Short mmCIF file of C-alpha atoms and ligand atoms in Angstrom, two decimals:
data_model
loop_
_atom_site.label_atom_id
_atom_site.label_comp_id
_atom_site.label_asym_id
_atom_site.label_seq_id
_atom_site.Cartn_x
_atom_site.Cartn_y
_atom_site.Cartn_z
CA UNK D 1 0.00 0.00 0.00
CA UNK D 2 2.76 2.36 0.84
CA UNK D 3 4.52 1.20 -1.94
CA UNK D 4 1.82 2.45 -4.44
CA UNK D 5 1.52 5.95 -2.63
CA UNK D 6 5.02 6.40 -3.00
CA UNK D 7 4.63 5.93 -6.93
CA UNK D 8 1.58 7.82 -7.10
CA UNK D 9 3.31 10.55 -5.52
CA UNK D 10 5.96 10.56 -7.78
CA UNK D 11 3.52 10.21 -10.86
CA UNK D 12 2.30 13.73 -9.75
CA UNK D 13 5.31 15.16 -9.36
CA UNK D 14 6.67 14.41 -12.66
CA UNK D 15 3.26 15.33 -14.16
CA UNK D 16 3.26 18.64 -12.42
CA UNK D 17 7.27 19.13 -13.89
CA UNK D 18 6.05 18.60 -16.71
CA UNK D 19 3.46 21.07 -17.40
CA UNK D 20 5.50 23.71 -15.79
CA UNK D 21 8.11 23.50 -18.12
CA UNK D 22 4.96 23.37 -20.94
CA UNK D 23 3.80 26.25 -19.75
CA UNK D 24 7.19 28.46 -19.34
CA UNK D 25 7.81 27.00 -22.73
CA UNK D 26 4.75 27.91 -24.84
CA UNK D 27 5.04 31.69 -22.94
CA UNK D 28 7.98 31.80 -24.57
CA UNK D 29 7.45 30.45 -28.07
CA UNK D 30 6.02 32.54 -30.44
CA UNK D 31 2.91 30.83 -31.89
CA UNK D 32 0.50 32.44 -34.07
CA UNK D 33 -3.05 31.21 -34.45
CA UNK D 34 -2.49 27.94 -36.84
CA UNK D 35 0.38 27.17 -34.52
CA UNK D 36 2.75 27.78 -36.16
CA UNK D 37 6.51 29.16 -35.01
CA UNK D 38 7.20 33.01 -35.90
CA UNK D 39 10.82 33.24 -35.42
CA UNK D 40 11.33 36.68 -33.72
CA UNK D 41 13.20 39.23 -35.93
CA UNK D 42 14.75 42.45 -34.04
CA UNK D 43 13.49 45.11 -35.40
CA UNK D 44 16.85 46.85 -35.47
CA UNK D 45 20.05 46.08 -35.67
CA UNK D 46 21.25 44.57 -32.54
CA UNK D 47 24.64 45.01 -32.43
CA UNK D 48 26.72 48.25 -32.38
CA UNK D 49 28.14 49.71 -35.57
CA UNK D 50 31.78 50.27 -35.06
CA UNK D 51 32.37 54.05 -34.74
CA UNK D 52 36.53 54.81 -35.76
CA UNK D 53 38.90 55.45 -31.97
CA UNK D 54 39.67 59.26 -31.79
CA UNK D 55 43.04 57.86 -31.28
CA UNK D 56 45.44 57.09 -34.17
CA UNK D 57 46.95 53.94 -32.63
CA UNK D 58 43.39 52.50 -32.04
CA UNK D 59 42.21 53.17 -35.00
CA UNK D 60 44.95 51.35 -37.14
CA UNK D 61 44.34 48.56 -34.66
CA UNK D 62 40.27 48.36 -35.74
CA UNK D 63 41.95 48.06 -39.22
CA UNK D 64 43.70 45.56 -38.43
CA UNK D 65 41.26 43.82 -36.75
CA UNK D 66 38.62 43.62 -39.64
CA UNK D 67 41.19 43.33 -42.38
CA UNK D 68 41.92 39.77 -40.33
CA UNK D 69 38.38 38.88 -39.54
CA UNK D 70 37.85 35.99 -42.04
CA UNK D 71 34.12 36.36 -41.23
CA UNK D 72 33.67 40.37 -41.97
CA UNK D 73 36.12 40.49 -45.05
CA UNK D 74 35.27 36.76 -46.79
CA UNK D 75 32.15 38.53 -48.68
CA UNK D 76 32.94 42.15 -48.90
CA UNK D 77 34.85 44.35 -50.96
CA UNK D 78 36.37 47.72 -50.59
CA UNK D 79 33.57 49.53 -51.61
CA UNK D 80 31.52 47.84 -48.87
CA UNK D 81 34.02 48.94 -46.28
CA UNK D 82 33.08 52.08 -44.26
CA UNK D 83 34.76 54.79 -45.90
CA UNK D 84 37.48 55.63 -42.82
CA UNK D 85 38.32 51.86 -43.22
CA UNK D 86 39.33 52.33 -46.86
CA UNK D 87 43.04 54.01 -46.61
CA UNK D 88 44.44 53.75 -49.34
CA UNK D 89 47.50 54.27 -47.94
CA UNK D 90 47.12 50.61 -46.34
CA UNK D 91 47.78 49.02 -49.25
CA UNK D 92 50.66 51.07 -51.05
CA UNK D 93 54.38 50.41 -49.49
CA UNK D 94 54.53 50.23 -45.90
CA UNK D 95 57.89 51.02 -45.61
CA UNK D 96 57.56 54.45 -47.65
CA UNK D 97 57.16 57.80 -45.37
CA UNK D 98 53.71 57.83 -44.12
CA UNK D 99 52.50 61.80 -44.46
CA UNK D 100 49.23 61.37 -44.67
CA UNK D 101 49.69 60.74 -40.97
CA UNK D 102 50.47 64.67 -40.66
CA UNK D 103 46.34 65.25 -41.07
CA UNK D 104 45.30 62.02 -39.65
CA UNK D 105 46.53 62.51 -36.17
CA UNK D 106 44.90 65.92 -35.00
CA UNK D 107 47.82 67.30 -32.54
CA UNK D 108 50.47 65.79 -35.30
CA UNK D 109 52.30 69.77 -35.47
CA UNK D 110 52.92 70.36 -31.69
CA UNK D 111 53.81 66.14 -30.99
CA UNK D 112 57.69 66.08 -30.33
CA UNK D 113 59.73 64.44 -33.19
CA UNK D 114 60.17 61.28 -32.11
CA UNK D 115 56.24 61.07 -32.09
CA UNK D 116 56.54 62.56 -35.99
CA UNK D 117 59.22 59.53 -36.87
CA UNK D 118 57.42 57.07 -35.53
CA UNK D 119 54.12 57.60 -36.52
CA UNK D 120 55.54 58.04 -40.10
CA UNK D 121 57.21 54.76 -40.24
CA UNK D 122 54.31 52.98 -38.12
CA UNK D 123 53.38 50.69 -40.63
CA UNK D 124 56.81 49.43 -41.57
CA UNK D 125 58.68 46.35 -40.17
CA UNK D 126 60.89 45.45 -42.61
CA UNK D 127 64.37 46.47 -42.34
CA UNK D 128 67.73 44.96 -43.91
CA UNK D 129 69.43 43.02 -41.94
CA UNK D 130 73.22 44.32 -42.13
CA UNK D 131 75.10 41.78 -40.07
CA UNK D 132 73.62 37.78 -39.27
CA UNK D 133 74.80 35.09 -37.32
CA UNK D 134 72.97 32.20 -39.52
CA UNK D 135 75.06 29.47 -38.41
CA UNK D 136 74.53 30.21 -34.50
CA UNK D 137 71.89 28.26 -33.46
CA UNK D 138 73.41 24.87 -35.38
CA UNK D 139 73.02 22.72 -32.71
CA UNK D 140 69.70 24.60 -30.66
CA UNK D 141 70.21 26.21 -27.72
CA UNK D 142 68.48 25.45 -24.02
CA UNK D 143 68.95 28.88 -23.65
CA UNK D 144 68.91 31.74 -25.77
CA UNK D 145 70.09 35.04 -23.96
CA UNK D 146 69.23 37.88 -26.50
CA UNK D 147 70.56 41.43 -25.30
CA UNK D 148 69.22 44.50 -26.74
CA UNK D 149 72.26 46.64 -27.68
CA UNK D 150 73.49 50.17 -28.97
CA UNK D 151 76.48 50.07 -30.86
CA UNK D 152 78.83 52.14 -28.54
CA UNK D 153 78.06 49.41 -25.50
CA UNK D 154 80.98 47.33 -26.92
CA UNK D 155 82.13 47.51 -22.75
CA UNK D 156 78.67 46.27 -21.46
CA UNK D 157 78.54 43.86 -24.18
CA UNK D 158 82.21 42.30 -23.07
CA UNK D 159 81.00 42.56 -19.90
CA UNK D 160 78.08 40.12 -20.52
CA UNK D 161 80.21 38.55 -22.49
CA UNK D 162 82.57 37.41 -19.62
CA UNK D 163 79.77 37.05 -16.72
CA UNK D 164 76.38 36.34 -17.41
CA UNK D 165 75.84 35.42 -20.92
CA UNK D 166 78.89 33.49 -21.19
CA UNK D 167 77.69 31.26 -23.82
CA UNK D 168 78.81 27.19 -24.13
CA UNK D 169 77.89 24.81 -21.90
CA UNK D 170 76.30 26.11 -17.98
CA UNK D 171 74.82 23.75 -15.01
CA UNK D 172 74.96 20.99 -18.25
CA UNK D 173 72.26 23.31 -20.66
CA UNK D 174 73.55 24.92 -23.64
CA UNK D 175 73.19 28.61 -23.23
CA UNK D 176 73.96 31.16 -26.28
CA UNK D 177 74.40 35.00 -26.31
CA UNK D 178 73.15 37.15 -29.01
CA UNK D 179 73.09 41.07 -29.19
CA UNK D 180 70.34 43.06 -31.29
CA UNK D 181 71.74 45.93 -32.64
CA UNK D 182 69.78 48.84 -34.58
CA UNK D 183 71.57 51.52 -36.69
CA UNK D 184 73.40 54.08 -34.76
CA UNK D 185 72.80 57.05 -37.20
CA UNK D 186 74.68 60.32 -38.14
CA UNK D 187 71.47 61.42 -37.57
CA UNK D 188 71.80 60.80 -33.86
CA UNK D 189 75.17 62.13 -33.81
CA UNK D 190 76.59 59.33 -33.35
CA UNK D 191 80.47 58.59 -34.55
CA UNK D 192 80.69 56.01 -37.18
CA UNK D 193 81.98 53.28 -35.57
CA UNK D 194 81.06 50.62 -38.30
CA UNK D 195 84.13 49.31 -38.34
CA UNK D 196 84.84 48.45 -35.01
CA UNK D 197 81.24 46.48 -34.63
CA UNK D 198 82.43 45.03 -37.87
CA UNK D 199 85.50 43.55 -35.83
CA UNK D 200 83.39 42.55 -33.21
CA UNK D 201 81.13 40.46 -34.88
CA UNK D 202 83.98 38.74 -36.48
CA UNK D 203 85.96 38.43 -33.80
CA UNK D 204 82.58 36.90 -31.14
CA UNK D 205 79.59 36.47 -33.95
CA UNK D 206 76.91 37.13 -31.47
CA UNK D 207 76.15 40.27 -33.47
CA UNK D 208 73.08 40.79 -35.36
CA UNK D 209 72.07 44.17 -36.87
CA UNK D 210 69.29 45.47 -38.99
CA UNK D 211 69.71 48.70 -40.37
CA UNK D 212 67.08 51.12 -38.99
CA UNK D 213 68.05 53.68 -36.46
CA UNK D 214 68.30 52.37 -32.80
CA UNK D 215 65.91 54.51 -30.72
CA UNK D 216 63.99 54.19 -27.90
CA UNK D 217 60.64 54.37 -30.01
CA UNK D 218 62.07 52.02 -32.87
CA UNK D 219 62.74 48.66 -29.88
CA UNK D 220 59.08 47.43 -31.16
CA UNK D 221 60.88 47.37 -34.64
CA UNK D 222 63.67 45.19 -33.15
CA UNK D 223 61.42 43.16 -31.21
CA UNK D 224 59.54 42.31 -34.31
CA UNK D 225 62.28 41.82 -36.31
CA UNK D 226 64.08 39.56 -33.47
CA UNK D 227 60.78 37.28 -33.46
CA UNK D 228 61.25 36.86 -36.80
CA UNK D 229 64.96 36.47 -36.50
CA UNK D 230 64.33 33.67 -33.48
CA UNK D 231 61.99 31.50 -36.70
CA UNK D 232 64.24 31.77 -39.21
CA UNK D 233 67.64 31.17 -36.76
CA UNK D 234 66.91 29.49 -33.85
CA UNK D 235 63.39 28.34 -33.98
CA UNK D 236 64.82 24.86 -32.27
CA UNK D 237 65.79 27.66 -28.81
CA UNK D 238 63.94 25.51 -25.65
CA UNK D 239 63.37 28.92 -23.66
CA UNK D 240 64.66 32.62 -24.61
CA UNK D 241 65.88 35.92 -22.44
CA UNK D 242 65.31 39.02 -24.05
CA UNK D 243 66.65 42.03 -21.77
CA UNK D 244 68.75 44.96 -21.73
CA UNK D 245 72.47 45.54 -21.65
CA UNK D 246 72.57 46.94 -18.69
CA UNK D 247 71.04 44.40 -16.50
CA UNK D 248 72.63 41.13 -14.48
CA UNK D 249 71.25 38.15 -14.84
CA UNK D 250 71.76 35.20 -12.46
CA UNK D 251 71.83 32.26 -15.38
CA UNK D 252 72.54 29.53 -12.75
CA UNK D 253 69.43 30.83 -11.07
CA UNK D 254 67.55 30.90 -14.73
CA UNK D 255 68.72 27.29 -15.93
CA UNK D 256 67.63 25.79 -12.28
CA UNK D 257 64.34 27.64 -12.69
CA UNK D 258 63.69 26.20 -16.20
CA UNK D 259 65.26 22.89 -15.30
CA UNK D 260 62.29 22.43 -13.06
CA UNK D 261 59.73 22.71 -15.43
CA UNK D 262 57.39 20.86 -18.08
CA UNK D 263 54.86 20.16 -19.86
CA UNK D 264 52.31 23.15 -20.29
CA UNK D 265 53.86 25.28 -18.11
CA UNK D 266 57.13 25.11 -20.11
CA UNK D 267 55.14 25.53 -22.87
CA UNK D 268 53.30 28.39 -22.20
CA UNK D 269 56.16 30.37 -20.01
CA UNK D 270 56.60 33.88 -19.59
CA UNK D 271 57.62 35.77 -16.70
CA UNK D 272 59.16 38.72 -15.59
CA UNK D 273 58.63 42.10 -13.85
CA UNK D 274 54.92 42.44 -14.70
CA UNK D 275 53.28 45.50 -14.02
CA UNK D 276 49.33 45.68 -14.27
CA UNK D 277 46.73 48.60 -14.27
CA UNK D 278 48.74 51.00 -15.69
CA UNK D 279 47.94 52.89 -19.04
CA UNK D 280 49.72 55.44 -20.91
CA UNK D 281 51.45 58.70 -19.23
CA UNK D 282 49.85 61.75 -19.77
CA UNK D 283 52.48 64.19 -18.46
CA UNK D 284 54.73 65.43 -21.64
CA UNK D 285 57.84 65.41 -19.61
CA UNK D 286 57.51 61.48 -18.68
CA UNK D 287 60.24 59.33 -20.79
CA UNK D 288 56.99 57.12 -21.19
CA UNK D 289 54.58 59.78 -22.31
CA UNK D 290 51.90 59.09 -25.27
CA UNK D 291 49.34 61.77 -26.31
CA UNK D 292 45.63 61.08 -25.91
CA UNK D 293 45.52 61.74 -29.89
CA UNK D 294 47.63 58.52 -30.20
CA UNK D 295 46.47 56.01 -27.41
CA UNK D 296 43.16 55.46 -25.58
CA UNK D 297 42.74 53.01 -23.28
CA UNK D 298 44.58 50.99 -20.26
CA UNK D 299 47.36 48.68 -21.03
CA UNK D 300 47.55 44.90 -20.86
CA UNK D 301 50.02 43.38 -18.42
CA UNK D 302 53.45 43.59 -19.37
CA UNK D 303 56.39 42.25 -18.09
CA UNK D 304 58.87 45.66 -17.76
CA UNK D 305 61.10 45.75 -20.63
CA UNK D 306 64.39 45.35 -18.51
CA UNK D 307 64.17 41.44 -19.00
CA UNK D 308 61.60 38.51 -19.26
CA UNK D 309 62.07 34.72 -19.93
CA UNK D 310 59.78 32.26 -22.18
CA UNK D 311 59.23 29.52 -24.14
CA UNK D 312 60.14 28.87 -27.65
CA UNK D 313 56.87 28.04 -28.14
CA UNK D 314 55.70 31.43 -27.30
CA UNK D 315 58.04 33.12 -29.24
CA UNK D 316 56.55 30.87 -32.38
CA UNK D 317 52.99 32.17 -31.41
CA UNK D 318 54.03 36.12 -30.53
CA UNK D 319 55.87 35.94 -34.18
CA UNK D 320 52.65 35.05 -35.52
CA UNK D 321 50.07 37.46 -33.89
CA UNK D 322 52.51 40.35 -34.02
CA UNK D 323 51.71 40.85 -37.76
CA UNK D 324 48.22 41.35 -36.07
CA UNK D 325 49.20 44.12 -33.85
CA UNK D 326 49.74 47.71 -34.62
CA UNK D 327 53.08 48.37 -33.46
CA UNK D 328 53.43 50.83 -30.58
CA UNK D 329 56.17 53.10 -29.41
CA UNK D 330 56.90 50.85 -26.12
CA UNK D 331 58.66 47.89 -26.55
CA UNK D 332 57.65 45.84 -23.49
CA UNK D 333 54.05 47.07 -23.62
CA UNK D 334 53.68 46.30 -27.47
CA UNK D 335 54.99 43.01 -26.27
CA UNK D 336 52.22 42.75 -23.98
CA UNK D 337 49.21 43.83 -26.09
CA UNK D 338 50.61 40.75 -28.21
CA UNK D 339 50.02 38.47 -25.47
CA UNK D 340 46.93 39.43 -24.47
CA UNK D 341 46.14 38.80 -28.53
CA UNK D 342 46.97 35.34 -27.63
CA UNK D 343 45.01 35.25 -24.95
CA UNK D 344 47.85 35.18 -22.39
CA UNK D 345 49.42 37.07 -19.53
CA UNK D 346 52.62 37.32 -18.25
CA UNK D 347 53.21 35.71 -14.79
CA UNK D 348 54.98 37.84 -11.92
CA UNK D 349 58.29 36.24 -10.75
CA UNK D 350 59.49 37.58 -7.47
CA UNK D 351 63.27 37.47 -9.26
CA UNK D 352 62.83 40.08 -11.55
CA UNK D 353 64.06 43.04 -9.86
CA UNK D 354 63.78 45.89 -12.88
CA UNK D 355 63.73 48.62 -10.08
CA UNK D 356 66.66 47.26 -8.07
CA UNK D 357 67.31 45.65 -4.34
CA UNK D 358 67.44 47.75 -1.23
CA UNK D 359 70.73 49.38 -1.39
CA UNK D 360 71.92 47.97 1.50
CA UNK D 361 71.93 44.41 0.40
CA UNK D 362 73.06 45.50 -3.05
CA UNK D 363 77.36 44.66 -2.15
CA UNK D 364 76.25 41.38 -0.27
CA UNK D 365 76.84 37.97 -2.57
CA UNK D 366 74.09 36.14 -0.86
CA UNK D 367 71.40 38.74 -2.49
CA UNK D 368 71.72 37.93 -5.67
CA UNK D 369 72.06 34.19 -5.20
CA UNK D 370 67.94 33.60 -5.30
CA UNK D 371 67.59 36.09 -7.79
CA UNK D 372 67.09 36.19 -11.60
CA UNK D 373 67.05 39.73 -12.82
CA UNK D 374 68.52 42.95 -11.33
CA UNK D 375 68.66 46.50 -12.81
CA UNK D 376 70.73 48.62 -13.67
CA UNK D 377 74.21 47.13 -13.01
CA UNK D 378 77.81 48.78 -14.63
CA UNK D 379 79.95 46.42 -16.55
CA UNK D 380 82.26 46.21 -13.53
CA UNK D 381 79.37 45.24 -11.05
CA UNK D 382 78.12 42.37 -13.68
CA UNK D 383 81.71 40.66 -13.51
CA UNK D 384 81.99 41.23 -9.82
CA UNK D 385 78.71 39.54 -8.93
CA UNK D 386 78.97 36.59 -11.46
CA UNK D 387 82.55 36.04 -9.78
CA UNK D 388 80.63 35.85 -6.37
CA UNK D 389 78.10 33.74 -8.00
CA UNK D 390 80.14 31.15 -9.71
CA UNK D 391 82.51 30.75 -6.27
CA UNK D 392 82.10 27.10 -5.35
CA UNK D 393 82.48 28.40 -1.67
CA UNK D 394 79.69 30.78 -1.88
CA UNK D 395 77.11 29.48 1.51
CA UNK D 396 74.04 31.45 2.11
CA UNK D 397 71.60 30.07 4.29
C1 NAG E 1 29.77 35.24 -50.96
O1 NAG E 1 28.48 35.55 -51.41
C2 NAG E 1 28.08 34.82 -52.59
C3 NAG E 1 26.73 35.33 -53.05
O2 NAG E 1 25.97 35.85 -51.99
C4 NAG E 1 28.05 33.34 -52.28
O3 NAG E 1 27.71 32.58 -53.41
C5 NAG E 1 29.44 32.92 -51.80
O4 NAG E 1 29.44 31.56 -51.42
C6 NAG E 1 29.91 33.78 -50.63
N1 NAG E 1 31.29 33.45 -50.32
C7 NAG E 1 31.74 33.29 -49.07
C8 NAG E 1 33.20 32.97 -48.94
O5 NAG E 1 31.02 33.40 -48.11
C1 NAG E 2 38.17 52.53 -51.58
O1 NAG E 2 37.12 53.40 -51.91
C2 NAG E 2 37.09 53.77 -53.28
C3 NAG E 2 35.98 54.77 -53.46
O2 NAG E 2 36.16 55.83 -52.61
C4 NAG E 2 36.84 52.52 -54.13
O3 NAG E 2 36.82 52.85 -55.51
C5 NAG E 2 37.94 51.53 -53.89
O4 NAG E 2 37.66 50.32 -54.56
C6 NAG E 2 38.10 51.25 -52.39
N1 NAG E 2 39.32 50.47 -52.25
C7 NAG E 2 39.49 49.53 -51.31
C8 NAG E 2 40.79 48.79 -51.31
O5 NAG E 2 38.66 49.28 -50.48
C1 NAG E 3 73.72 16.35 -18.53
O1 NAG E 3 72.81 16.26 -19.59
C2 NAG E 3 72.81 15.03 -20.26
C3 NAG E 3 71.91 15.13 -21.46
O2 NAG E 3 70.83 15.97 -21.24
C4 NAG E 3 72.39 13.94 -19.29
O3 NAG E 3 72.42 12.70 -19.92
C5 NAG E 3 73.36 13.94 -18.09
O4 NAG E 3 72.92 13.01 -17.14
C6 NAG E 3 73.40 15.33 -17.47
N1 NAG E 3 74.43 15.35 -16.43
C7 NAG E 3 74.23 15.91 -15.26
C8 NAG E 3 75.38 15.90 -14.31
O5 NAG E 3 73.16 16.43 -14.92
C1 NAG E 4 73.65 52.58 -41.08
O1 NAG E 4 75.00 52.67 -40.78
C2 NAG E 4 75.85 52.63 -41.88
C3 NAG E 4 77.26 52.65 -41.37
O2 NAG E 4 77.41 53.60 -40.36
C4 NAG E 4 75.57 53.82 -42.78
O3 NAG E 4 76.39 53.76 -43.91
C5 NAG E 4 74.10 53.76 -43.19
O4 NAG E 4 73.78 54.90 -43.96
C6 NAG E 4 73.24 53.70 -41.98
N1 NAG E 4 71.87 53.56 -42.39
C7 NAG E 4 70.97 54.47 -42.09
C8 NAG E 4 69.58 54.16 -42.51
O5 NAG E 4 71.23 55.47 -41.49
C1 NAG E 5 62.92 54.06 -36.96
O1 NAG E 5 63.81 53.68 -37.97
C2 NAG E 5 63.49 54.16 -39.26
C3 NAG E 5 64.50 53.60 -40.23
O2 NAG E 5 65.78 53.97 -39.93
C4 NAG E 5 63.49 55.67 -39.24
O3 NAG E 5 63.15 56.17 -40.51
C5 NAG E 5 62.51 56.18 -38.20
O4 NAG E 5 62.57 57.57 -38.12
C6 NAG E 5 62.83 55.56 -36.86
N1 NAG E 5 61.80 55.93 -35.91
C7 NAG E 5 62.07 56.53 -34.77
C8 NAG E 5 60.93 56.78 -33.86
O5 NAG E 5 63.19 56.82 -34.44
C1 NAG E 6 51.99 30.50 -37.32
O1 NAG E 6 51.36 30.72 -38.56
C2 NAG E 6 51.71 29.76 -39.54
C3 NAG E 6 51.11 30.19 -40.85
O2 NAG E 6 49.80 30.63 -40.72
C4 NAG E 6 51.20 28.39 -39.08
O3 NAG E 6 51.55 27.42 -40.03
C5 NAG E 6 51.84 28.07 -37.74
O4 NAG E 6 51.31 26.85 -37.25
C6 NAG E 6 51.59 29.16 -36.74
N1 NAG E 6 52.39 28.87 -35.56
C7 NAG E 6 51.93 28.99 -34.33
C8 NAG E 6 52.83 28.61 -33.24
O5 NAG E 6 50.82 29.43 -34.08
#
C-alpha cells in the first residue's frame, strides 16, 4: 500500500514538472493562431556599428582587426568597407614615409619628433638586416640570452660577455648570447663606428644588426624583427631571455628555474617584472609619455622591458600574432598587447628586480644568489657579482 503511494506521488510530481516547463515553454514560443513558429526578428540592428577610436593607434588597430576577420572580409569588398576603413595608404608600401599621418593625427604639429618619426614609419617592419649570425643556433640552444644593444656598448657587451651570458655549456644546458643591434645614425650624432662592430662580430659572432636607427621608439621594430629572427635562426631555442644591456642576470638561477619545469607550463612560459593597471602617461615630460591623440585606453600586463624569460613556443605564437598588432612606441608594452592577442598574460616572478634591491643588500653575494634579474648594473658590477656567484664556496643560508 505504501509502496503504491510512493509511486503515485511521484507520478504527480513528474506530471506537475512537466506542465510547468509546458507552460514556461509555450510563454515563450512565439505561436500564431495555426500554430505555427514566428521566429522573432529584431526590429533593429542589434549590435553596435563600429564608430573609428579618436586615437590614431586604435584606430589602425580596428583596421587591423577587420582586415583579419575571415568572417567580416570573406564577402565584402572595398567599396563595402566604411569609408574611414578604406586608406588607401594601407595598401601602397609600408615602408615608404607615411605623411598622410600629418592630417590624420589631429595634434600631429605640436607632438615632439620622435612622435613625428614614428608615426611616419608605423606601418613598416621590414628592415635589412646588415650583419647575421645564420650558423649560431646549429646545434639549438636550451637557452637563448638575447641582449638588446646600442652600438657604442661594446664595454657592457664584453661585460656580458665574460659574466652572465657566457655562452657554451652552464649547469649541463647549452646557453647562447646574441646582441640586437639597430643603426646608430649620423642622424643621432653618433660617430661612425662601423668598423669596429664590424670587428666585433667577427671576432665573437653574437652580433646581429638590422639597419634602422636604434631609438627608444624604434625597440618594437627590433622586437619584431628579433621574433622573426628567433623562426628563421633558432626556432629549435627551448626557452629565450630578451633584456637589456645593462642588466645582471643570475643564469645559474635561470637554468635551475627552467630545469624544473614541463609540460604546459614550459610551454606556455613567460615571466618577468609584470606591471598591471597602468595605461599610458599623460604628463609630456615622462620618458613614457603618449598623447591622448595617439592612445586610448589601459594597457595589458606587461612584463617591464628590462628582462623577461619564455618559451620557444611562445616566441613561435608572438611571431605570428605580431603581424596582427599595430606596433606601438613601447617595446615591453607592445609586447604585452601581443600576449593578451593570444590570450595570455605574463606571470609575476618575485626574481625580476627591474627597479633594483634595497641598497643595503646590493654589495652582499648572498642577495643575488635567489635572484634572476637585477637593474641597472655597470659592466664592472656584472663581472663582480657573477665572480661571487660562480665561487664554489659561496654558503648562504
Ligand atoms: C559570398 O556571397 C556569394 C553570393 O551571396 C556566395 O555565393 C558565396 O558563397 C559567398 N562566399 C563566401 C566565402 O562566403
Ligand atoms: C576605396 O574606396 C574607393 C571609393 O572611394 C573605391 O573605388 C575603392 O575600390 C576602395 N578600395 C578599397 C581597397 O577598399
Ligand atoms: C647532462 O645532460 C645530459 C643530457 O641531457 C644527461 O644525460 C646527463 O645526465 C646530465 N648530467 C648531469 C650531471 O646532470
Ligand atoms: C647605417 O649605418 C651605416 C654605417 O654607419 C651607414 O652607412 C648607413 O647609412 C646607416 N643607415 C641608415 C639608414 O642610417
Ligand atoms: C625608426 O627607424 C626608421 C628607419 O631607420 C626611421 O626612418 C625612423 O625615423 C625611426 N623611428 C624613430 C621613432 O626613431
Ligand atoms: C603560425 O602561422 C603559420 C602560418 O599561418 C602556421 O603554419 C603556424 O602553425 C603558426 N604557428 C603557431 C605557433 O601558431
Amino acid at each position: 500500500m505504501a509502496l503504491l503511494r510512493r509511486k503515485l506521488k511521484l507520478v504527480v510530481t513528474v506530471t506537475m514538472v512537466n506542465l510547468f516547463i509546458f507552460i514556461l515553454i509555450s510563454r515563450s514560443s512565439n505561436q500564431d493562431k495555426n500554430g505555427r513558429h514566428k521566429p522573432l526578428v529584431p526590429s533593429k540592428r542589434f549590435w553596435a556599428k563600429m564608430v573609428p577610436s579618436s586615437a590614431y593607434w586604435n584606430r589602425q588597430q580596428q583596421v587591423l582587426d577587420i582586415q583579419n576577420n575571415l568572417i567580416l572580409t570573406a564577402n565584402t569588398s572595398g567599396a563595402d568597407m566604411p569609408n574611414w576603413l578604406n586608406d588607401s595608404s594601407l595598401t601602397s608600401d609600408l615602408c615608404q614615409p607615411n605623411l598622410r599621418v600629418t592630417t590624420q593625427v589631429k595634434d600631429y604639429n605640436s607632438l615632439p619628433d620622435r612622435f613625428k618619426d614614428f608615426l611616419i614609419y608605423m606601418r613598416c617592419r621590414s628592415y635589412p638586416i646588415m650583419m647575421d649570425q645564420p650558423e649560431m643556433c646549429k646545434k639549438p640552444p636550451f637557452l637563448l640570452l638575447a641582449v638588446k644593444s646600442l652600438a657604442p656598448h661594446f664595454d657592457r657587451r664584453q661585460a656580458i660577455r665574460q659574466s652572465w651570458g657566457r655562452a657554451g655549456v652552464i649547469a649541463n644546458k647549452t646557453v647562447i648570447t646574441v646582441f640586437l643591434l639597430g643603426n646608430a645614425t649620423a642622424k643621432d650624432h653618433h660617430p661612425d663606428l662601423s668598423e669596429m662592430l664590424r670587428y666585433e662580430s667577427m671576432r665573437h659572432k653574437d652580433i646581429v644588426q638590422w639597419d634602422f636607427r636604434d631609438s627608444f621608439f624604434n625597440l618594437t621594430v627590433k622586437e619584431v624583427l628579433f621574433l622573426e629572427w628567433i623562426q628563421a635562426r633558432c626556432s629549435g631555442a627551448r626557452f629565450i631571455f630578451k633584456g637589456d644591456d645593462d642588466v645582471f642576470v643570475n643564469t645559474y638561477r635561470i637554468l635551475d628555474f627552467l630545469k624544473g619545469l614541463s609540460g604546459p607550463k614550459a610551454r606556455d612560459l613567460f615571466v618577468g617584472d609584470v606591471i598591471t593597471n597602468a595605461g599610458p602617461h599623460r604628463d609630456k615630460r615622462v620618458k613614457y609619455f603618449i598623447p591622448e591623440s595617439m592612445y586610448v585606453g589601459s594597457y595589458p600586463p606587461y612584463a617591464g622591458g628590462g628582462g623577461y624569460l619564455y618559451s620557444g613556443d611562445i616566441a613561435a605564437r608572438l611571431y605570428n600574432v605580431s603581424q596582427h598588432v599595430a606596433l606601438y612606441p613601447i617595446d615591453d608594452v607592445y609586447t604585452g598587447m601581443c600576449l593578451r592577442k593570444l590570450g595570455l598574460a605574463p606571470d609575476k616572478h618575485k626574481g625580476f628586480r627591474t627597479f633594483n634591491i634595497d641598497e643595503k643588500y646590493r654589495s652582499n653575494p648572498c642577495a643575488y644568489k635567489s635572484l634572476m634579474l637585477v637593474h641597472p648594473r655597470t659592466p664592472q658590477e656584472m663581472i663582480q657579482i657573477w665572480a661571487w656567484l660562480s665561487r664554489p664556496d659561496l654558503t648562504c643560508q
